[in-house]
Amino acid sequence: MARMTMVEAIRDAHDVAMARDDRVIVFGEDVGYFGGVFRCTAGLQKKYGKSRCFDTPISESGIVGTAIGMAAYGLRPCVEMQFADYMYPAYDQIVSEAARLRYRSAGEFTCPIVVRMPTGGGIFGGQTHSQSPEALFTHVAGLKTVVPSNPRDAKGLLLAAIDDPDPVIFLEPKRLYNGQFDGHYDKPIVSWKKSELSEVDEGYAPIPLGRAKLRREGRDVTILAYGTMVHVALAAVADSGIDGEVIDLRTLMPLDIDMITASVRKTGRCVVVHEATLTSGFGAELVALVQQECFWHLEAPVARVAGWDTPYPHAQEWHYFPGPPRIAKALQAVMEA
Amino acid sequence: MARMTMVEAIRDAHDVAMARDDRVIVFGEDVGYFGGVFRCTAGLQKKYGKSRCFDTPISESGIVGTAIGMAAYGLRPCVEMQFADYMYPAYDQIVSEAARLRYRSAGEFTCPIVVRMPTGGGIFGGQTHSQSPEALFTHVAGLKTVVPSNPRDAKGLLLAAIDDPDPVIFLEPKRLYNGQFDGHYDKPIVSWKKSELSEVDEGYAPIPLGRAKLRREGRDVTILAYGTMVHVALAAVADSGIDGEVIDLRTLMPLDIDMITASVRKTGRCVVVHEATLTSGFGAELVALVQQECFWHLEAPVARVAGWDTPYPHAQEWHYFPGPPRIAKALQAVMEA
Amino acid sequence: MPDTQKLSFHVPDPGLRPGDTPDFSHVKIPQAGSVRRPEIDESPAEMRDLAFSIIRVLNRNGQAVGPWAGSLDTERLIEGLRHMMTLRIFDARMMTAQRQGKTSFYMQHLGEEAVSCAFRLALEPGDMNFPTYRQAGLLIASGYPMTQMMNQIYSNEADPLRGRQLPILYASQEHGFFTVSGNLATQFVQAVGWAMASAISGDSRIAAGWIGDGSTAENDFHAGMVFASTYRAPVVLNIVNNQWAISTFQGIAVGEAGTLAARGHGFGIPALRVDGNDYLAVHAVAKWAVARARRNLGPTVIEYVTYRAGGHSTSDDPAAYRPKEESAAWPLGDPILRLKTHLIEIGAWSEERHVQAEAQIRDEVIAAQKAAESIGTMHSGRQPSPREMFEDVYAEMPAHLIRQRHEVGY
Amino acid sequence: MPDTQKLSFHVPDPGLRPGDTPDFSHVKIPQAGSVRRPEIDESPAEMRDLAFSIIRVLNRNGQAVGPWAGSLDTERLIEGLRHMMTLRIFDARMMTAQRQGKTSFYMQHLGEEAVSCAFRLALEPGDMNFPTYRQAGLLIASGYPMTQMMNQIYSNEADPLRGRQLPILYASQEHGFFTVSGNLATQFVQAVGWAMASAISGDSRIAAGWIGDGSTAENDFHAGMVFASTYRAPVVLNIVNNQWAISTFQGIAVGEAGTLAARGHGFGIPALRVDGNDYLAVHAVAKWAVARARRNLGPTVIEYVTYRAGGHSTSDDPAAYRPKEESAAWPLGDPILRLKTHLIEIGAWSEERHVQAEAQIRDEVIAAQKAAESIGTMHSGRQPSPREMFEDVYAEMPAHLIRQRHEVGY
Ligand SMILES: Cc1ncc(C[n+]2csc(CCOP(=O)(O)OP(=O)(O)O)c2C)c(N)n1
Ligand SMILES: Cc1ncc(C[n+]2csc(CCOP(=O)(O)OP(=O)(O)O)c2C)c(N)n1
Ligand SMILES: [Mg+2]
Ligand SMILES: [Mg+2]
């Protein structure tokens, strides 16, 4: 058991996966010699050689397209998009190809690839370094979508993603890479090492996809969150004094609907939180499912707290970000409904 | 007033727009000399010349990318994606560029383009000629998304879309192009000319974006639908004998939430219908909004009837398609809840 | 000083449209045997000329001439002729079957049979093609069962793709035929990835990417070129220039820019242009490129100059956009006729044997068709279960799909 | 026969890494004045040689020599020198401002000033650039107010982009500067579209697309080339090859393929390679290409051979991946020093005037900065209202955004 930042945990997952399976290949823009602009692959090229960890031309479509070919060959590519905001040129390869290879060929060809990408705001990255495009993946049959919220999960889920026989989109909240963040952006940054969640299992210890994690038990209201927003939700619960039950979804597809349902049936109230724009965000799906599964238990409409329906602005970052006050307000409203 | 098929109505809208505004330029794959694989632009090149209606290389990104440049110049390009399934290479240009041009430049540059594309199944087109990707657009701030369900609306809405100062995604249900279709695929095709909805206003008669249309008044349950599914929903109402109120959304963004809310508050029940895959489909957003706006009026959970969460299969097309029986079943269930 | 001349907009035009007399006099066709054959390790910069000519082996008299002749023995040539004849008859029957409503859709190879049939013989078992929808010759020439192809086309119960995929978008790992995509060009860069994987693994297998002239305009063509060039991937990058992309002539994709082969030059990739209707030339050039890849010398671009003699698909009627007789006027002739003439010329074949072979192949195709139809066609007989619709979305069916499957009643 | 040799994987490598002694002996640099100047209507096929050489005007002694010399008079050259000096001082101050926390991010032009500054002088009012983040010289050289640039960089209340956009992603219709995108390469094809629109409209204005060496790998580079070629768009397609793309050297984008300019050949687009650190050469080549576009002769590709002397951005430290002294070893020298030497050589400038000019420009930049800072910086002073966050998503604010705006309290 070692304490790691999220970056270290992701690096460690790569290392463990590459050591135990020759088929694991890691590449992307600035991923090789330099080790990635967020340093998530630092040291891998040195350790495993240029054939297994290398730099690519700046072509997201080329990165995912070649990864698909490699997967069809029998390798297990784990590739990086430098920012989620830059995955769009690869979207066709992800949606039309990776996601449907097994289906359209009835299993003749499969696509065990992982596409990692940093998501979310909080670094004053403006509209092209802040996006959270998870809903663009959850709508696509054939993809799995994972969002870890801490170093421990990041390592275990990434190991599982690399092992997975199907394409996995692995979204890494960049605001959490190097420290804890609960949405109180004006407070000093807290090191990961101070959190138990940075205690990462050594060696090969995958965490199965598809299982949510209860982060806080509570009786008043269920809060569904993932990634950075798990911590922000916990802060909002603390700030508001409302006894919220916080579920960290961890995997959006497949979704742990059982844990969600059980919790909402218990609390009778639900707030869904994400950083992506509200309209047609993944929160909409969560609301739809919750009201379907828990209708007769609901004592208030399910509320959503999300990014506004605008591009992610630069200077107004913290007005855009759905921080603890906005969540707390929603909790209040749901309690009073 | 002339009776037209949907293809004729779309052609007519192009014609009217091009005649009244020199800045309107039409292009795409096979769009020029041949007039489009669905013939929606037939005759335009002959009438307006090769500078205003022309064939392009097979590059969706190039089509939308050049359209954006043209719009920045001051033209009003209206382009065609041959099938919605093939818009993915252009998705980056649509999402990262067209949608955000006005915002990121604070209005220095704007992007009045229309991107038309045939959507939906029903022609045994398999997984790459059947998709309904509307949710991939409604999630993106800065885009408007329109789905006509009949010739009359197709013409009026397309004229409004071309006039619109912002980028509009114009989704054309291909199963409706040349005839009416209510989901009873085993019955003979009914000509558009038999329907009042094929009565198209002559000349310039735009229908404003953002207004839904009541297709059938009813007291039992509100059905929200768009495109082909409007007709399928009407058939399901007829088949089931349930007094459904059918709303044709017409524009998904901006959405006519007022009409929706008023109806659901009246009926107390709601079924949302679309052809796209269920998970994270636009239906999820509709459910989220309805339960938010009408929670205290709801007598049953809002139900969704949609395409299954699989790629669109070829041979199993009619098992995939959410036809009248599946909708009727949902209506029944909602009534009995 | 601003030059106040007004700009004008240029749109390439084929010039000749329905009703006009076809004219291919602008297509410069070098004499058979006249184009040199470089060493396979010659530097790409030294062979740029080959992207602007057309490598041809069979001359007008059916003789095989020049430095590219002799890559196949007579027995293999006869085999090749049979492959092409099989493909043509197969196509004709399936075109009819589509008209009869036995399937929803079909695309034929008329006039282009040499390209995929001859290329296949240059590969070794284990090599992988990333084809478009117009390379079924790769399957025919590698012995993939025709009945299986038809089962797929009919989406019947025995369809190896379980009815999920549009007709002719075959897939066979064993036959080195990657699952065909409906989305153009995506496979081009995937082929490069497969080849990179082979090199990464220290394997000796190579890949072949395929793309049509029109589809070279797609962005993933570029991605394929970039990655092939950067990593010197062991891949053959095949561009089938059949002059048409649905209703648009190749000038829309190529501009008036020279040749598609020349696109290789900007990437330091050797590029050869070959008479795609000359079975011998196609094979010789393919063999050269395959050897280059296998010797770890990197990628090669091949542009096959051929002609789409039929419609784009069963949904298309070329009479709407090109002169009716254009196909007959195509100066590179018919690949089957040309190989037949050659084989007769060298005394290995005869009109009688040809007629016989044709009859025999027709019987084989008909037998395959009967076998497939005895299982089912698109709208009759035994079809795949709707249950199949939910399989293979993932390796293991997640709970929400099981629920949805139950809703359909399976 | 299968060749059983094992394949191996090739990854291009710059060879020299931190700690190594820089070496640019592989960069072949032709003598100044040695490269020919074709007529602007010469056929692209006749000038392929120009993609494999480097057009240079200034020789070691600061003399302007050869057929490309003489495109600008002395007054304009002095102006050009001042533009470059302004840009460099502007950059230096903003780099410091970023370190001081006055803004979140900055990208400088160190070593590349000649490219955008000289290019701008070849354009006419009304022409439109589609720049990357590294062409602020286009703004400086067209007289865009520095205070406005700084307001944008500081995201203060007077920021013309209302705080919405990352620093340096300027936009100005009036100054022919298209809104810079964070997404690489998308602008390249948009430039072509703008140029097509100008031609469609019978206008006389032309467009210029810009892209970095690393970004040529992006798919939209291809889209730009295809459309420019097919429609012979009046556009200049500028590739700024500054040898680096963040941490990857240009070999990752280019392969070992020759030159980026040569990518034009596959599209029949004339391609010129120019010494990007030679103000005179950049201007002469730009002028040639602009004239070609304006004369309706179609697109030109220009590759500027230069060197990114600084880090990629304020988030980057090149010491991690390249030798420290590499920048000093770059054989094409410093653009400001070279133009200064030339002006002194022709007697139009002196060390004293240079020092004077530097002081004066510094004062101007400082004054601009003071003006901007008196309004506000990233985290202090007056900032744009949160209300701005909801404006300009659409021309007219839809109901749901009004509701959301109200929720924030504006
Ligand atoms: C991404 C994408 N865009 C458009 C299409 C529609 N489409 C199918 S085939 C075709 C023409 C392709 O022409 P070409 O590449 O020359 O191949 P050929 O049919 O001549 O073999 C088009 C436009 C598609 N399948 N995928
Ligand atoms: C689509 C996309 N992918 C990746 C990035 C991240 N990125 C920003 S700049 C850059 C390097 C660009 O290098 P080059 O084109 O050579 O331009 P230079 O910085 O040298 O001027 C990268 C990878 C991006 N902005 N957009
Ligand atoms: Mg073709
Ligand atoms: Mg660079």
Tab-separated table of N, CA and C in Angstrom, chain C residues 221-257:
chain	number	residue	atom	x	y	z
C	221	PHE	N	-7.824	9.130	-44.692
C	221	PHE	CA	-6.782	8.842	-45.675
C	221	PHE	C	-5.479	9.478	-45.204
C	222	HIS	N	-5.579	10.714	-44.792
C	222	HIS	CA	-4.405	11.448	-44.312
C	222	HIS	C	-3.810	10.767	-43.071
C	223	ALA	N	-4.679	10.430	-42.125
C	223	ALA	CA	-4.194	9.779	-40.904
C	223	ALA	C	-3.408	8.519	-41.264
C	224	GLY	N	-3.931	7.758	-42.219
C	224	GLY	CA	-3.231	6.547	-42.641
C	224	GLY	C	-1.866	6.863	-43.225
C	225	MET	N	-1.810	7.864	-44.070
C	225	MET	CA	-0.538	8.234	-44.694
C	225	MET	C	0.466	8.708	-43.652
C	226	VAL	N	-0.017	9.543	-42.733
C	226	VAL	CA	0.884	10.102	-41.713
C	226	VAL	C	1.488	8.988	-40.856
C	227	PHE	N	0.641	8.119	-40.350
C	227	PHE	CA	1.158	7.079	-39.449
C	227	PHE	C	2.002	6.062	-40.217
C	228	ALA	N	1.616	5.727	-41.427
C	228	ALA	CA	2.420	4.791	-42.227
C	228	ALA	C	3.805	5.365	-42.466
C	229	SER	N	3.825	6.652	-42.740
C	229	SER	CA	5.093	7.308	-43.034
C	229	SER	C	5.966	7.427	-41.787
C	230	THR	N	5.390	7.904	-40.711
C	230	THR	CA	6.176	8.135	-39.496
C	230	THR	C	6.786	6.841	-38.959
C	231	TYR	N	5.984	5.787	-38.909
C	231	TYR	CA	6.471	4.539	-38.307
C	231	TYR	C	6.932	3.519	-39.340
C	232	ARG	N	7.009	3.920	-40.608
C	232	ARG	CA	7.414	3.018	-41.698
C	232	ARG	C	6.705	1.664	-41.583
C	233	ALA	N	5.408	1.734	-41.454
C	233	ALA	CA	4.619	0.525	-41.200
C	233	ALA	C	4.646	-0.428	-42.382
C	234	PRO	N	4.675	-1.724	-42.113
C	234	PRO	CA	4.660	-2.736	-43.183
C	234	PRO	C	3.255	-2.910	-43.756
C	235	VAL	N	2.891	-1.983	-44.611
C	235	VAL	CA	1.523	-1.965	-45.109
C	235	VAL	C	1.524	-1.550	-46.577
C	236	VAL	N	0.620	-2.125	-47.340
C	236	VAL	CA	0.426	-1.698	-48.721
C	236	VAL	C	-0.854	-0.872	-48.752
C	237	LEU	N	-0.747	0.344	-49.246
C	237	LEU	CA	-1.881	1.274	-49.231
C	237	LEU	C	-2.476	1.358	-50.632
C	238	ASN	N	-3.582	0.683	-50.809
C	238	ASN	CA	-4.177	0.542	-52.133
C	238	ASN	C	-5.269	1.574	-52.397
C	239	ILE	N	-5.120	2.319	-53.455
C	239	ILE	CA	-6.145	3.267	-53.877
C	239	ILE	C	-6.764	2.750	-55.169
C	240	VAL	N	-8.028	2.418	-55.111
C	240	VAL	CA	-8.693	1.922	-56.315
C	240	VAL	C	-9.387	3.095	-56.994
C	241	ASN	N	-8.750	3.565	-58.046
C	241	ASN	CA	-9.311	4.700	-58.777
C	241	ASN	C	-10.153	4.195	-59.938
C	242	ASN	N	-11.439	4.043	-59.650
C	242	ASN	CA	-12.349	3.551	-60.697
C	242	ASN	C	-13.096	4.709	-61.346
C	243	GLN	N	-12.526	5.891	-61.256
C	243	GLN	CA	-12.995	7.100	-61.947
C	243	GLN	C	-14.257	7.724	-61.380
C	244	TRP	N	-15.000	6.996	-60.572
C	244	TRP	CA	-16.275	7.529	-60.091
C	244	TRP	C	-16.475	7.281	-58.611
C	245	ALA	N	-17.156	8.212	-57.965
C	245	ALA	CA	-17.597	8.085	-56.580
C	245	ALA	C	-19.084	8.425	-56.596
C	246	ILE	N	-19.910	7.409	-56.536
C	246	ILE	CA	-21.328	7.563	-56.837
C	246	ILE	C	-21.436	8.432	-58.094
C	247	SER	N	-21.998	9.649	-57.958
C	247	SER	CA	-22.237	10.437	-59.179
C	247	SER	C	-21.120	11.425	-59.486
C	248	THR	N	-20.070	11.456	-58.661
C	248	THR	CA	-19.027	12.450	-58.919
C	248	THR	C	-17.799	11.808	-59.549
C	249	PHE	N	-17.313	12.423	-60.594
C	249	PHE	CA	-16.135	11.891	-61.302
C	249	PHE	C	-14.892	12.169	-60.470
C	250	GLN	N	-13.819	11.480	-60.805
C	250	GLN	CA	-12.651	11.542	-59.926
C	250	GLN	C	-12.034	12.928	-59.816
C	251	GLY	N	-12.324	13.813	-60.744
C	251	GLY	CA	-11.804	15.179	-60.652
C	251	GLY	C	-12.237	15.914	-59.394
C	252	ILE	N	-13.374	15.529	-58.847
C	252	ILE	CA	-13.828	16.191	-57.608
C	252	ILE	C	-12.927	15.797	-56.427
C	253	ALA	N	-12.447	14.580	-56.431
C	253	ALA	CA	-11.546	14.161	-55.346
C	253	ALA	C	-10.096	14.532	-55.644
C	254	VAL	N	-9.734	14.469	-56.885
C	254	VAL	CA	-8.321	14.627	-57.258
C	254	VAL	C	-8.015	16.070	-57.636
C	255	GLY	N	-9.022	16.847	-57.902
C	255	GLY	CA	-8.772	18.163	-58.487
C	255	GLY	C	-8.202	17.915	-59.868
C	256	GLU	N	-7.498	18.910	-60.382
C	256	GLU	CA	-6.815	18.595	-61.638
C	256	GLU	C	-5.331	18.497	-61.339
C	257	ALA	N	-5.065	17.681	-60.323
C	257	ALA	CA	-3.809	17.760	-59.604
C	257	ALA	C	-2.749	16.798	-60.046
